[in-house]
Coordinates of C-alpha atoms in Angstrom, one line a residue:
Chain L
M1 CA 219.6 60.4 -27.8
S2 CA 222.2 58.7 -25.6
V3 CA 220.5 55.4 -25.8
A4 CA 220.5 55.4 -29.6
G5 CA 224.1 56.5 -29.6
E6 CA 225.2 53.7 -27.3
S7 CA 223.4 51.0 -29.2
R8 CA 224.8 52.3 -32.5
S9 CA 228.4 52.4 -31.2
T10 CA 228.2 48.9 -29.7
G11 CA 226.8 47.8 -33.0
M12 CA 229.8 49.1 -34.8
R13 CA 232.2 47.6 -32.3
H14 CA 230.9 44.1 -33.0
G15 CA 230.7 44.7 -36.7
I16 CA 227.4 45.3 -38.4
N17 CA 225.0 42.6 -37.1
R18 CA 222.8 40.4 -39.1
R19 CA 219.5 42.2 -38.5
T20 CA 220.9 45.5 -39.8
L21 CA 222.2 43.7 -42.8
V22 CA 218.9 42.1 -43.6
G23 CA 217.2 45.5 -43.1
V24 CA 219.5 47.2 -45.5
A25 CA 219.1 44.4 -48.1
V26 CA 215.3 44.6 -47.8
F27 CA 215.5 48.4 -48.2
L28 CA 217.7 48.2 -51.3
L29 CA 215.5 45.5 -52.8
A30 CA 212.4 47.6 -52.2
V31 CA 214.0 50.8 -53.7
F32 CA 215.6 49.3 -56.8
V33 CA 213.4 46.3 -57.7
V34 CA 210.0 46.3 -56.0
I35 CA 209.0 49.9 -56.4
P36 CA 209.8 50.1 -60.1
L37 CA 207.9 46.8 -60.6
L38 CA 204.9 48.0 -58.7
I39 CA 204.9 51.3 -60.6
A40 CA 205.2 49.4 -63.9
A41 CA 202.3 47.1 -62.8
S42 CA 200.0 50.0 -61.7
G43 CA 201.0 52.3 -64.6
R44 CA 201.3 55.3 -62.2
T45 CA 204.5 56.6 -63.7
D46 CA 203.9 60.0 -62.0
F47 CA 205.1 58.3 -58.8
Y48 CA 208.6 58.2 -60.3
Y49 CA 208.8 61.9 -60.2
T50 CA 207.4 62.0 -56.6
L51 CA 209.9 59.4 -55.4
T52 CA 212.8 61.0 -57.2
S53 CA 212.0 64.3 -55.5
V54 CA 211.8 62.5 -52.1
A55 CA 215.2 60.9 -52.7
L56 CA 216.8 64.3 -53.7
L57 CA 215.1 66.3 -50.9
S58 CA 216.2 63.7 -48.4
I59 CA 219.8 64.1 -49.5
A60 CA 219.6 67.9 -48.8
S61 CA 217.7 67.2 -45.6
A62 CA 220.6 64.8 -44.5
G63 CA 222.9 67.8 -44.6
V64 CA 220.5 69.8 -42.4
W65 CA 220.4 66.8 -40.1
L66 CA 224.2 66.7 -39.8
M67 CA 224.1 70.3 -38.7
F68 CA 221.6 69.4 -36.0
Y69 CA 224.1 66.8 -35.0
I70 CA 226.6 69.4 -34.0
G71 CA 223.8 71.4 -32.4
R72 CA 223.1 74.0 -35.1
I73 CA 219.7 74.7 -36.6
N74 CA 220.4 75.2 -40.3
I75 CA 217.5 76.9 -42.1
G76 CA 219.8 77.8 -45.0
Q77 CA 219.9 74.6 -47.0
G78 CA 217.7 76.2 -49.7
A79 CA 220.5 78.6 -50.3
F80 CA 223.1 75.9 -51.0
A81 CA 220.6 73.9 -53.1
L82 CA 220.0 77.0 -55.2
I83 CA 223.8 77.6 -55.5
G84 CA 224.3 74.0 -56.6
A85 CA 221.5 74.1 -59.1
Y86 CA 222.8 77.4 -60.6
V87 CA 226.4 76.2 -60.8
S88 CA 225.5 73.0 -62.6
A89 CA 223.1 74.8 -64.9
I90 CA 225.6 77.4 -65.8
L91 CA 228.4 74.9 -66.4
V92 CA 226.2 72.8 -68.6
T93 CA 224.5 75.5 -70.7
K94 CA 227.4 78.1 -70.9
A95 CA 230.5 76.0 -70.7
G96 CA 229.0 72.9 -72.4
M97 CA 230.3 70.7 -69.6
S98 CA 228.9 67.2 -69.0
F99 CA 226.3 67.1 -66.3
W100 CA 228.0 64.3 -64.5
L101 CA 231.1 66.4 -64.1
S102 CA 229.1 69.5 -63.1
L103 CA 227.3 67.6 -60.3
P104 CA 230.4 67.1 -58.1
I105 CA 231.6 70.6 -59.0
A106 CA 228.3 72.0 -57.9
G107 CA 228.6 70.2 -54.6
V108 CA 232.2 71.4 -54.0
F109 CA 231.3 74.9 -55.0
A110 CA 228.5 75.0 -52.5
A111 CA 230.8 73.5 -49.9
G112 CA 233.4 76.3 -50.7
V113 CA 230.8 79.0 -50.2
A114 CA 229.8 77.3 -47.0
V115 CA 233.4 77.5 -45.7
L116 CA 233.7 81.2 -46.6
I117 CA 230.3 82.1 -45.0
G118 CA 230.6 79.6 -42.2
L119 CA 233.9 81.0 -40.8
P120 CA 232.2 84.1 -39.5
I121 CA 228.6 82.9 -38.9
L122 CA 229.3 79.6 -37.3
R123 CA 230.3 81.5 -34.2
L124 CA 226.6 82.2 -33.7
K125 CA 224.7 79.7 -31.7
G126 CA 221.1 78.5 -31.2
V127 CA 218.4 80.8 -32.5
Y128 CA 220.9 83.3 -33.8
F129 CA 222.4 80.8 -36.2
A130 CA 218.9 79.7 -37.2
M131 CA 217.9 83.2 -38.0
I132 CA 221.1 84.1 -39.9
S133 CA 220.8 80.9 -42.0
L134 CA 217.2 81.8 -42.8
V135 CA 218.4 85.2 -44.0
L136 CA 221.1 83.4 -46.0
T137 CA 218.4 81.8 -48.1
Q138 CA 216.9 85.1 -48.9
V139 CA 220.4 86.6 -49.8
V140 CA 221.0 83.8 -52.3
T141 CA 217.6 84.3 -53.9
L142 CA 218.2 88.0 -54.2
A143 CA 221.7 87.5 -55.5
A144 CA 220.3 85.2 -58.2
L145 CA 217.9 87.9 -59.1
A146 CA 220.6 90.6 -59.3
L147 CA 223.6 88.9 -60.8
P148 CA 224.0 89.0 -64.6
I149 CA 225.3 85.4 -64.9
T150 CA 222.1 83.9 -63.4
N151 CA 219.8 85.6 -65.9
G152 CA 217.7 87.3 -63.2
A153 CA 214.1 86.4 -62.7
K154 CA 213.9 84.6 -66.1
G155 CA 216.2 82.0 -64.8
I156 CA 218.1 79.4 -66.9
T157 CA 215.8 77.2 -68.9
S158 CA 216.0 74.4 -71.4
I159 CA 219.0 72.8 -69.8
P160 CA 220.0 69.7 -71.8
L161 CA 219.4 66.3 -70.2
P162 CA 222.4 64.5 -68.7
G163 CA 224.5 63.0 -71.5
E164 CA 226.4 59.8 -72.0
V165 CA 229.4 58.7 -69.8
S166 CA 231.7 56.2 -71.3
I167 CA 235.2 54.9 -70.6
L168 CA 237.2 53.4 -73.5
G169 CA 234.0 53.0 -75.6
L170 CA 232.2 51.2 -72.8
T171 CA 229.0 53.1 -71.9
L172 CA 228.7 53.5 -68.2
I173 CA 225.7 55.8 -68.1
P174 CA 223.6 56.1 -71.3
D175 CA 222.5 59.4 -72.7
F176 CA 219.3 60.5 -70.9
A177 CA 217.9 62.3 -74.0
T178 CA 217.9 59.1 -76.1
M179 CA 216.2 57.1 -73.4
E180 CA 212.5 56.3 -73.8
N181 CA 211.9 56.5 -70.1
S182 CA 214.2 59.2 -68.6
R183 CA 212.0 59.3 -65.5
L184 CA 213.1 55.8 -64.5
A185 CA 216.7 56.8 -65.2
F186 CA 216.4 59.8 -62.9
Y187 CA 214.7 57.7 -60.3
Y188 CA 217.6 55.2 -60.3
T189 CA 220.2 58.0 -60.2
A190 CA 218.5 59.8 -57.3
C191 CA 218.2 56.6 -55.4
V192 CA 221.8 55.6 -55.9
L193 CA 222.8 59.1 -54.7
M194 CA 220.5 58.8 -51.7
V195 CA 221.8 55.4 -50.7
L196 CA 225.4 56.6 -51.1
T197 CA 224.6 59.7 -49.0
F198 CA 223.0 57.8 -46.2
A199 CA 225.7 55.1 -46.2
A200 CA 228.2 57.9 -45.9
M201 CA 226.2 59.5 -43.1
Y202 CA 225.9 56.3 -41.2
R203 CA 229.7 55.8 -41.5
L204 CA 230.4 59.3 -40.5
V205 CA 228.1 59.3 -37.4
N206 CA 229.8 56.1 -36.2
S207 CA 233.3 57.4 -36.8
R208 CA 235.5 59.5 -34.6
L209 CA 234.2 62.6 -36.2
G210 CA 230.7 61.5 -35.3
H211 CA 231.6 61.1 -31.7
I212 CA 233.2 64.6 -31.7
C213 CA 230.0 66.0 -33.3
R214 CA 227.9 64.4 -30.5
S215 CA 230.2 65.9 -27.9
M216 CA 229.8 69.3 -29.5
Q217 CA 226.1 69.0 -29.6
Q218 CA 226.1 68.5 -25.9
N219 CA 228.6 71.1 -24.9
E220 CA 230.9 73.0 -27.2
E221 CA 233.0 74.6 -24.4
L222 CA 233.6 71.2 -22.8
A223 CA 234.5 69.7 -26.2
S224 CA 236.9 72.5 -26.8
S225 CA 238.5 72.2 -23.4
I226 CA 239.5 68.6 -24.1
G227 CA 241.4 69.6 -27.2
I228 CA 238.9 69.4 -30.0
N229 CA 239.3 72.2 -32.6
I230 CA 235.6 73.1 -32.6
A231 CA 235.9 75.9 -35.1
Y232 CA 237.5 73.6 -37.6
I233 CA 235.0 70.7 -37.0
R234 CA 232.0 72.9 -37.4
V235 CA 233.2 74.4 -40.6
I236 CA 233.9 70.9 -42.0
V237 CA 230.5 69.8 -41.0
F238 CA 228.9 72.9 -42.5
A239 CA 230.8 72.2 -45.7
I240 CA 229.6 68.6 -45.8
S241 CA 226.1 69.7 -45.2
S242 CA 226.2 72.3 -48.0
F243 CA 227.9 69.8 -50.3
L244 CA 224.8 67.6 -49.9
G245 CA 222.6 70.6 -50.4
G246 CA 224.4 71.5 -53.6
I247 CA 224.2 68.0 -55.0
G248 CA 220.5 67.7 -54.3
G249 CA 219.9 71.1 -55.9
A250 CA 221.9 70.4 -59.0
M251 CA 220.0 67.1 -59.6
F252 CA 216.8 68.9 -59.2
G253 CA 217.8 71.5 -61.8
A254 CA 218.7 68.7 -64.2
I255 CA 215.3 67.0 -63.7
A256 CA 213.3 70.2 -64.1
Q257 CA 215.7 71.3 -66.9
S258 CA 215.4 74.8 -65.5
V259 CA 216.5 76.9 -62.6
Y260 CA 214.8 80.0 -61.3
P261 CA 215.6 82.2 -58.3
S262 CA 212.4 80.9 -56.8
S263 CA 213.4 77.2 -57.3
F264 CA 214.5 77.1 -53.6
Q265 CA 213.0 79.6 -51.3
V266 CA 212.7 80.3 -47.6
A267 CA 209.8 77.8 -47.4
D268 CA 212.0 75.1 -48.9
S269 CA 214.7 75.8 -46.3
I270 CA 212.1 75.5 -43.6
N271 CA 210.8 72.2 -45.2
F272 CA 214.3 70.7 -45.1
M273 CA 214.4 71.5 -41.4
L274 CA 210.9 70.0 -40.9
N275 CA 211.9 66.8 -42.6
C276 CA 214.6 66.3 -40.0
F277 CA 212.4 67.2 -37.1
L278 CA 209.7 64.9 -38.2
G279 CA 211.9 61.9 -38.8
G280 CA 213.6 62.5 -35.5
L281 CA 216.9 64.3 -34.8
G282 CA 218.5 61.3 -33.0
Y283 CA 218.4 58.9 -36.0
V284 CA 220.5 58.9 -39.1
F285 CA 217.6 57.7 -41.3
G286 CA 215.3 60.3 -39.7
P287 CA 215.6 62.8 -42.6
M288 CA 214.8 60.1 -45.2
L289 CA 211.6 59.0 -43.4
G290 CA 210.6 62.6 -42.6
T291 CA 211.0 63.6 -46.2
L292 CA 209.0 60.6 -47.4
V293 CA 206.1 61.2 -45.0
L294 CA 206.0 65.0 -45.5
Y295 CA 206.2 64.9 -49.3
F296 CA 203.9 62.0 -49.7
G297 CA 201.5 63.4 -47.2
W298 CA 201.4 66.6 -49.1
D299 CA 200.8 64.8 -52.4
L300 CA 198.1 62.5 -51.0
L301 CA 196.3 65.5 -49.6
F302 CA 196.0 66.9 -53.1
E303 CA 192.6 65.2 -53.4
S304 CA 191.3 67.4 -50.6
G305 CA 191.5 70.5 -52.8
K306 CA 191.5 73.8 -51.0
Y307 CA 191.6 72.2 -47.6
Q308 CA 195.0 70.7 -48.5
L309 CA 197.1 73.1 -46.5
L310 CA 194.7 73.1 -43.6
I311 CA 194.7 69.4 -43.2
Y312 CA 198.5 69.2 -43.7
A313 CA 199.2 71.8 -41.1
S314 CA 196.8 70.3 -38.6
L315 CA 198.4 66.9 -39.0
L316 CA 201.8 68.4 -38.5
I317 CA 200.7 70.1 -35.3
F318 CA 199.0 66.9 -34.1
L319 CA 202.1 64.9 -34.8
M320 CA 204.1 67.5 -32.8
L321 CA 201.8 67.2 -29.9
V322 CA 201.8 63.4 -29.9
L323 CA 205.4 62.7 -30.9
P324 CA 207.4 65.8 -30.0
N325 CA 210.7 63.8 -30.6
G326 CA 210.0 62.7 -34.1
L327 CA 208.5 59.6 -35.8
L328 CA 211.4 57.3 -35.2
S329 CA 211.1 57.9 -31.5
I330 CA 208.3 55.3 -31.5
R331 CA 211.0 52.7 -32.1
L332 CA 213.2 54.2 -29.4
D333 CA 210.4 53.8 -26.8
R334 CA 209.9 50.2 -27.8
L335 CA 213.6 49.5 -27.4
R336 CA 213.7 51.1 -24.0
R337 CA 210.8 49.0 -22.8
T338 CA 212.5 45.7 -24.0
H339 CA 215.7 46.7 -22.3
R340 CA 214.0 47.0 -18.9
Chain O
M1 CA 217.2 114.4 -47.3
E2 CA 214.3 115.5 -45.1
Q3 CA 212.1 113.1 -47.1
I4 CA 214.4 110.2 -46.5
L5 CA 214.4 111.0 -42.8
A6 CA 210.6 111.2 -42.7
N7 CA 210.3 107.9 -44.6
G8 CA 212.8 106.3 -42.2
I9 CA 210.9 107.3 -39.1
Y10 CA 207.6 106.1 -40.6
L11 CA 209.0 102.7 -41.6
G12 CA 211.0 102.4 -38.4
A13 CA 208.0 102.9 -36.2
Q14 CA 206.1 100.2 -37.9
Y15 CA 209.0 97.8 -38.0
A16 CA 209.8 98.4 -34.3
M17 CA 206.3 97.3 -33.4
I18 CA 206.5 94.0 -35.3
A19 CA 209.9 93.3 -33.8
L20 CA 208.6 94.1 -30.3
G21 CA 206.0 91.3 -30.4
L22 CA 208.5 88.8 -31.8
T23 CA 211.2 89.6 -29.3
L24 CA 208.7 89.5 -26.4
I25 CA 207.7 86.0 -27.3
F26 CA 211.3 85.0 -27.8
A27 CA 212.4 86.4 -24.4
L28 CA 209.6 84.7 -22.5
M29 CA 209.4 81.3 -24.1
N30 CA 212.6 80.9 -26.1
V31 CA 210.4 80.3 -29.1
L32 CA 211.4 81.6 -32.5
N33 CA 207.9 82.4 -33.7
F34 CA 207.8 81.7 -37.4
A35 CA 204.1 82.5 -37.4
H36 CA 204.6 86.1 -36.4
G37 CA 204.1 87.4 -40.0
Q38 CA 200.9 85.4 -40.3
L39 CA 199.6 86.9 -37.0
Y40 CA 200.3 90.3 -38.6
V41 CA 198.4 89.4 -41.7
L42 CA 195.5 88.0 -39.6
G43 CA 195.4 91.3 -37.7
G44 CA 195.2 93.2 -41.1
F45 CA 192.3 91.0 -42.3
V46 CA 190.3 91.4 -39.0
T47 CA 190.6 95.2 -39.3
Y48 CA 189.7 94.9 -43.0
T49 CA 186.5 92.9 -42.1
F50 CA 185.3 95.3 -39.4
Y51 CA 186.3 98.6 -41.0
G52 CA 186.2 97.9 -44.7
Q53 CA 183.3 95.4 -44.8
F54 CA 181.0 96.2 -41.9
G55 CA 181.7 100.0 -41.9
L56 CA 182.4 100.2 -38.2
P57 CA 184.7 103.0 -37.0
F58 CA 188.4 102.4 -37.5
V59 CA 189.2 102.5 -33.8
V60 CA 186.6 99.7 -33.1
A61 CA 188.1 97.6 -35.9
L62 CA 191.6 98.2 -34.5
A63 CA 190.4 97.1 -31.0
M64 CA 188.8 94.0 -32.5
S65 CA 192.1 93.2 -34.2
C66 CA 193.9 93.4 -30.9
L67 CA 191.3 91.4 -29.1
T68 CA 191.2 88.6 -31.7
L69 CA 194.9 88.3 -31.9
A70 CA 195.3 88.3 -28.1
I71 CA 192.8 85.5 -27.9
V72 CA 194.6 83.6 -30.7
G73 CA 198.0 84.1 -29.0
A74 CA 196.7 82.9 -25.6
L75 CA 195.1 79.8 -27.2
L76 CA 198.3 79.0 -29.1
E77 CA 200.4 79.2 -25.9
R78 CA 198.0 77.3 -23.7
Y79 CA 197.2 74.4 -26.0
L80 CA 200.2 74.2 -28.4
F81 CA 203.4 75.8 -27.3
G82 CA 203.1 75.1 -23.6
P83 CA 202.5 71.3 -23.9
V84 CA 205.2 70.8 -26.5
I85 CA 207.8 72.8 -24.5
R86 CA 207.0 70.6 -21.5
R87 CA 207.2 67.3 -23.4
S88 CA 209.9 67.5 -26.0
A89 CA 213.4 66.5 -25.5
R90 CA 215.0 69.4 -27.4
E91 CA 213.7 72.9 -27.2
E92 CA 214.2 73.4 -31.0
S93 CA 211.1 71.3 -31.4
T94 CA 209.0 74.4 -30.9
M95 CA 210.4 75.7 -34.2
L96 CA 208.6 72.8 -36.1
L97 CA 205.5 73.7 -34.2
A98 CA 205.8 77.4 -35.0
A99 CA 206.4 76.6 -38.7
A100 CA 203.3 74.3 -38.7
I101 CA 201.3 77.0 -37.1
A102 CA 202.4 79.4 -39.8
F103 CA 201.1 77.0 -42.4
L104 CA 197.9 76.5 -40.4
L105 CA 197.3 80.3 -40.2
D106 CA 198.0 80.6 -43.9
A107 CA 195.5 78.0 -44.6
I108 CA 192.8 79.5 -42.4
I109 CA 193.4 83.0 -43.8
L110 CA 193.2 81.5 -47.3
L111 CA 189.9 79.8 -46.6
V112 CA 188.2 82.6 -44.7
F113 CA 189.5 85.7 -46.4
G114 CA 190.7 84.5 -49.8
E115 CA 193.9 85.2 -51.6
K116 CA 193.1 88.6 -53.1
Q117 CA 194.8 91.8 -52.1
R118 CA 192.5 93.7 -49.8
G119 CA 192.4 97.4 -49.1
V120 CA 190.3 99.7 -47.0
P121 CA 189.2 103.3 -47.5
K122 CA 191.6 106.0 -46.3
I123 CA 191.1 107.1 -42.7
V124 CA 192.1 110.7 -43.4
D125 CA 192.5 112.4 -46.8
G126 CA 195.0 114.9 -47.9
V127 CA 198.8 115.2 -48.2
F128 CA 201.1 117.1 -46.0
N129 CA 203.5 119.1 -48.2
W130 CA 206.3 121.2 -46.7
D131 CA 207.6 123.2 -49.6
F132 CA 208.1 120.0 -51.6
R133 CA 210.9 119.0 -49.2
V134 CA 208.8 116.6 -47.2
I135 CA 205.7 115.1 -48.8
M136 CA 203.7 112.7 -46.8
P137 CA 200.1 111.8 -46.8
Y138 CA 198.2 112.6 -43.6
D139 CA 197.1 109.0 -43.0
R140 CA 200.8 107.9 -42.9
I141 CA 201.6 110.6 -40.4
L142 CA 198.6 109.5 -38.3
I143 CA 199.7 105.8 -38.5
C144 CA 203.2 106.7 -37.6
F145 CA 202.0 108.7 -34.6
L146 CA 199.8 105.9 -33.5
A147 CA 202.6 103.4 -33.8
I148 CA 204.9 105.5 -31.7
L149 CA 202.1 106.0 -29.1
A150 CA 201.6 102.2 -29.0
I151 CA 205.3 101.6 -28.5
V152 CA 205.4 104.1 -25.6
A153 CA 202.3 102.6 -24.1
F154 CA 203.9 99.1 -24.4
I155 CA 207.1 100.2 -22.7
S156 CA 205.3 101.9 -19.9
Y157 CA 203.2 98.8 -19.4
M158 CA 206.2 96.7 -19.2
Q159 CA 208.0 99.1 -16.8
F160 CA 205.3 100.3 -14.4
T161 CA 202.6 97.6 -14.0
K162 CA 202.7 94.4 -11.9
T163 CA 202.1 92.3 -15.0
G164 CA 205.0 94.0 -16.8
R165 CA 207.3 93.4 -13.9
A166 CA 206.3 89.7 -13.8
L167 CA 207.0 89.4 -17.5
R168 CA 210.4 91.0 -17.3
A169 CA 211.3 88.8 -14.4
L170 CA 210.2 85.8 -16.4
A171 CA 212.3 86.8 -19.3
Q172 CA 215.3 87.3 -17.1
D173 CA 215.3 84.0 -15.3
R174 CA 212.4 81.7 -15.4
T175 CA 213.3 79.5 -12.4
A176 CA 214.1 82.5 -10.2
A177 CA 210.8 84.1 -11.1
Q178 CA 208.9 81.0 -10.3
L179 CA 210.6 80.8 -6.9
M180 CA 209.6 84.4 -6.2
G181 CA 206.0 83.3 -6.6
V182 CA 205.3 84.3 -10.2
D183 CA 202.7 82.2 -11.8
T184 CA 204.8 81.2 -14.9
A185 CA 202.0 79.4 -16.8
R186 CA 199.7 82.4 -16.5
Y187 CA 202.2 85.0 -17.4
S188 CA 203.6 82.9 -20.3
M189 CA 200.1 83.0 -21.7
I190 CA 199.7 86.7 -21.1
G191 CA 203.1 87.4 -22.6
F192 CA 202.3 85.4 -25.8
A193 CA 198.9 87.1 -26.0
L194 CA 200.6 90.5 -25.7
G195 CA 203.1 89.6 -28.4
A196 CA 200.4 88.4 -30.8
M197 CA 198.3 91.5 -30.0
L198 CA 201.2 93.8 -31.1
A199 CA 201.4 91.9 -34.4
G200 CA 197.6 92.3 -34.8
L201 CA 197.8 96.0 -33.9
V202 CA 200.4 96.8 -36.5
G203 CA 198.6 94.7 -39.0
G204 CA 195.4 96.7 -38.4
L205 CA 197.3 100.0 -38.6
L206 CA 199.1 99.1 -41.9
V207 CA 196.0 97.7 -43.7
T208 CA 194.9 101.4 -44.2
I209 CA 198.1 102.1 -46.2
T210 CA 199.5 99.1 -47.8
G211 CA 196.4 96.9 -47.8
V212 CA 196.8 93.2 -46.9
N213 CA 197.3 90.0 -48.7
L214 CA 198.1 86.4 -47.9
G215 CA 201.6 86.4 -49.2
M216 CA 202.8 89.1 -46.8
G217 CA 203.3 86.8 -43.9
G218 CA 206.5 85.1 -44.7
P219 CA 208.5 88.2 -45.8
T220 CA 207.3 90.0 -42.7
S221 CA 208.6 87.2 -40.5
V222 CA 212.0 87.4 -42.2
K223 CA 212.1 91.1 -41.8
A224 CA 211.2 90.8 -38.1
F225 CA 214.0 88.2 -37.6
M226 CA 216.4 90.7 -39.1
M227 CA 215.4 93.5 -36.8
V228 CA 215.6 91.2 -33.8
M229 CA 219.1 90.1 -34.9
I230 CA 220.3 93.7 -35.4
G231 CA 219.1 94.7 -31.9
G232 CA 219.7 91.5 -30.1
A233 CA 217.2 88.8 -29.4
G234 CA 214.9 89.1 -26.4
V235 CA 215.7 92.7 -25.6
I236 CA 213.0 95.3 -25.9
S237 CA 215.3 98.3 -26.5
G238 CA 217.1 96.1 -29.1
A239 CA 213.9 95.4 -31.0
I240 CA 213.1 99.1 -31.2
A241 CA 216.6 100.0 -32.3
G242 CA 216.6 97.2 -34.8
G243 CA 213.3 98.3 -36.2
I244 CA 214.3 101.9 -36.6
I245 CA 217.7 101.0 -38.1
L246 CA 216.1 98.7 -40.6
G247 CA 213.5 101.3 -41.4
F248 CA 216.2 103.9 -42.1
M249 CA 218.4 101.5 -44.1
E250 CA 215.4 100.7 -46.3
A251 CA 214.4 104.3 -46.7
I252 CA 218.0 105.4 -47.6
G253 CA 218.6 102.4 -49.8
L254 CA 215.4 102.9 -51.8
A255 CA 216.2 106.6 -52.3
V256 CA 219.9 106.2 -53.1
L257 CA 220.2 102.9 -54.9
S258 CA 216.9 103.0 -56.9
Q259 CA 218.7 103.3 -60.2
Y260 CA 220.6 100.1 -59.7
G261 CA 217.4 98.0 -59.4
D262 CA 216.4 95.8 -56.5
I263 CA 219.7 95.5 -54.7
T264 CA 218.8 97.4 -51.5
Y265 CA 217.8 94.3 -49.7
L266 CA 220.8 92.3 -50.9
L267 CA 223.1 95.0 -49.5
I268 CA 221.1 95.1 -46.2
F269 CA 221.4 91.3 -45.8
I270 CA 225.1 91.3 -46.6
S271 CA 225.9 94.1 -44.2
L272 CA 223.8 92.3 -41.6
M273 CA 226.0 89.2 -42.0
I274 CA 229.2 91.2 -41.7
F275 CA 227.8 93.0 -38.6
L276 CA 226.8 89.8 -37.0
A277 CA 230.2 88.3 -37.7
I278 CA 231.7 91.1 -35.6
R279 CA 229.0 91.3 -33.0
P280 CA 227.1 88.0 -32.8
Q281 CA 224.7 89.1 -30.1
G282 CA 223.4 92.2 -31.9
L283 CA 223.5 95.7 -30.5
M284 CA 222.1 95.1 -27.1
G285 CA 221.6 91.4 -26.7
K286 CA 223.1 89.2 -24.1
P287 CA 226.0 87.1 -25.4
W288 CA 224.7 83.9 -26.9
G289 CA 221.1 84.7 -26.2

C-alpha cells in the first residue's frame, strides 16, 4: 500500500512520465480501435454487450473502491445503481426527458440520497458499516417493490433508446434508435464513461483529497486530530461513490431498456465488492481489471454448463489463497524486487 | 394478541440460533461469514436426506446435520480462513473468501441436492388450539422447545466448560489468550465448527416446518446480519436479544400491516437504520466492534 502510494505521488510530482503515457495510449487504442476491429473481424458481436457491461460495472466498482480507500467496506453499491436506473427510467418514460440529461441527474440524485443516508450511517465502521450497507441494498429493492412510482415488481419496461443530442443543428450524439448498430454505440459510450471515471479517480487519488483519504484509511482519529473534518470528507467520498453507482445503473437501464427491482440485488452489491478485492485495493485500476476478470471468467465458464458456479467459486477461492492481496499485487511484488 | 406473542417466541427462538452461530464466528475470527445462510441450507438438506429419504429417526438425522456441518466448519477454518487471515494484508480479504465460499456451497448444494423445494414428513401431527386464541401446530411447539433447549445448552457450554472458557478468552483478546497458553489455532477451529454446527442444527430443525430450498441461503444471511447488528456484533447475549427482537417485529408486522402488502421488512430495515444511527454498536456490543 505505502509503496504504491509513494511511487504514485513521486510520479505526480515529476509530472506524468513517459511510460505511463505510453501505457494509457496503448490502453485507449486497444479499447477504442483494436477491440471493435477484432470484434468486426471475428463477427462475435455479442462481445460488445459483454464488454459494455464490464465497462459499466467497473464504473460502479470504482465507487466501491473509493470507499475502500477511506477504509469503509461498501456493500451497498447495488442500492445506488438501482436508484440511478430508476431515476433515469422514470425521467425518460414519465417526464419525456432526454436520456443524456437524465444520466447526470440520476448520478446526482444517487449522490443526494447517499448524503442523506450517509450522515448517520457513516459513523459506523468496519463490519458494522459493511452490514448496514448490505441491508441498504435490500431496503432499496423493497422500496422499489412498494412505491407506486416504480411500478412494483413489474418494473419499468420499454424505455426508449437514448435520443439525439445536437447544438445549433450540429449533431453531437446521433439518435441510438435510428442507428443500425446500437451495440457499438453503447460500447463507445460506456468506454468513454469508463475512461473519464478512471481518469477522474486517478486525479482524485493523487490530489490533496486522495492523501486525506489515505490518512483516514490508516487512522481516522489521527486524521481528525490534525484538523481534517473527517465527517465531511467521508460524506463527500460516499457521495462520489454513489454518483458513480447511479451513473452505472442508469446506463445499464438504458441498455436493457427496462428496470426491475431485481435488476440490482444483494448479489450484485457483493460482486461490486469482489471486483475491487480481486483487482487489488491498493491500485486505482484494480476495479477495472477485477471486473474484467470476474465478468469474463463467468462468461467463459458458461461452456461448462451446470458446473459453472462450482468452477467459478473454486477459482475465486484458489485466487484468494494464492494472491490474498489482489491480482495487481503481482506487479507490486515485482517492483519491490527491482527496488532492492 | 396471544397469537402474535406465540409466533414471536417461535420465530425469535429460531432466529436467535442462527444469529448465535454467526456472532460466534465473528467474535472469534473477526470474519463476517457470508456463507452462514448456505451452511444453514446445507444443514436442512442433510436432515432431509437422512430423515426424508433414508427414513432414519429424526434425532439421528439431526445429529448427522450437526456432525456434517461441524466437519465442514472445521475444514473451512483449517484450510481456507486460517491461511488467508495469516497471509493477507487487510483483514477484509476474508470477506471475499466468505463470499466465494457462499458461491461454492451454493454450487455444491445445487449439484448434490438439486434446486427443488424439499420437505419432509411432519414429526408430530395435530394442532394445539387454546380456545381459538392461540393456534399452533404441535411440531412448531416442539421445534421451538428444542431451539430454546439448544440455546440454553450452548450458553452453558460456553459458560461452564474449559473449551467454552477458552473460546470466550479468545473472543475477548486473542493475544492475551495466547499468552495464557490457549492453543489459538485449535480453538479457532473448534469455534468455527461450533458456529457452523449451530447453523446446521437450526437448518435441520426448520426443514420439518418450512422445508428447504437452494434460494434460502442469501436471505437467511441478511436476516442474521440484521439480528447481529441489533444486538451488537460478537456478543452472545446480543445475538439472542437481536434474534428475539427481530422475531417479534416480524410477527407483529405480519399481523398488523398485512393489509398494506409487503412493507413489514421495509419498515424493519428503516427502523434498524435509525436505531443504528443513534446506537451504532447495537444493544450490547462493544463500541466500534
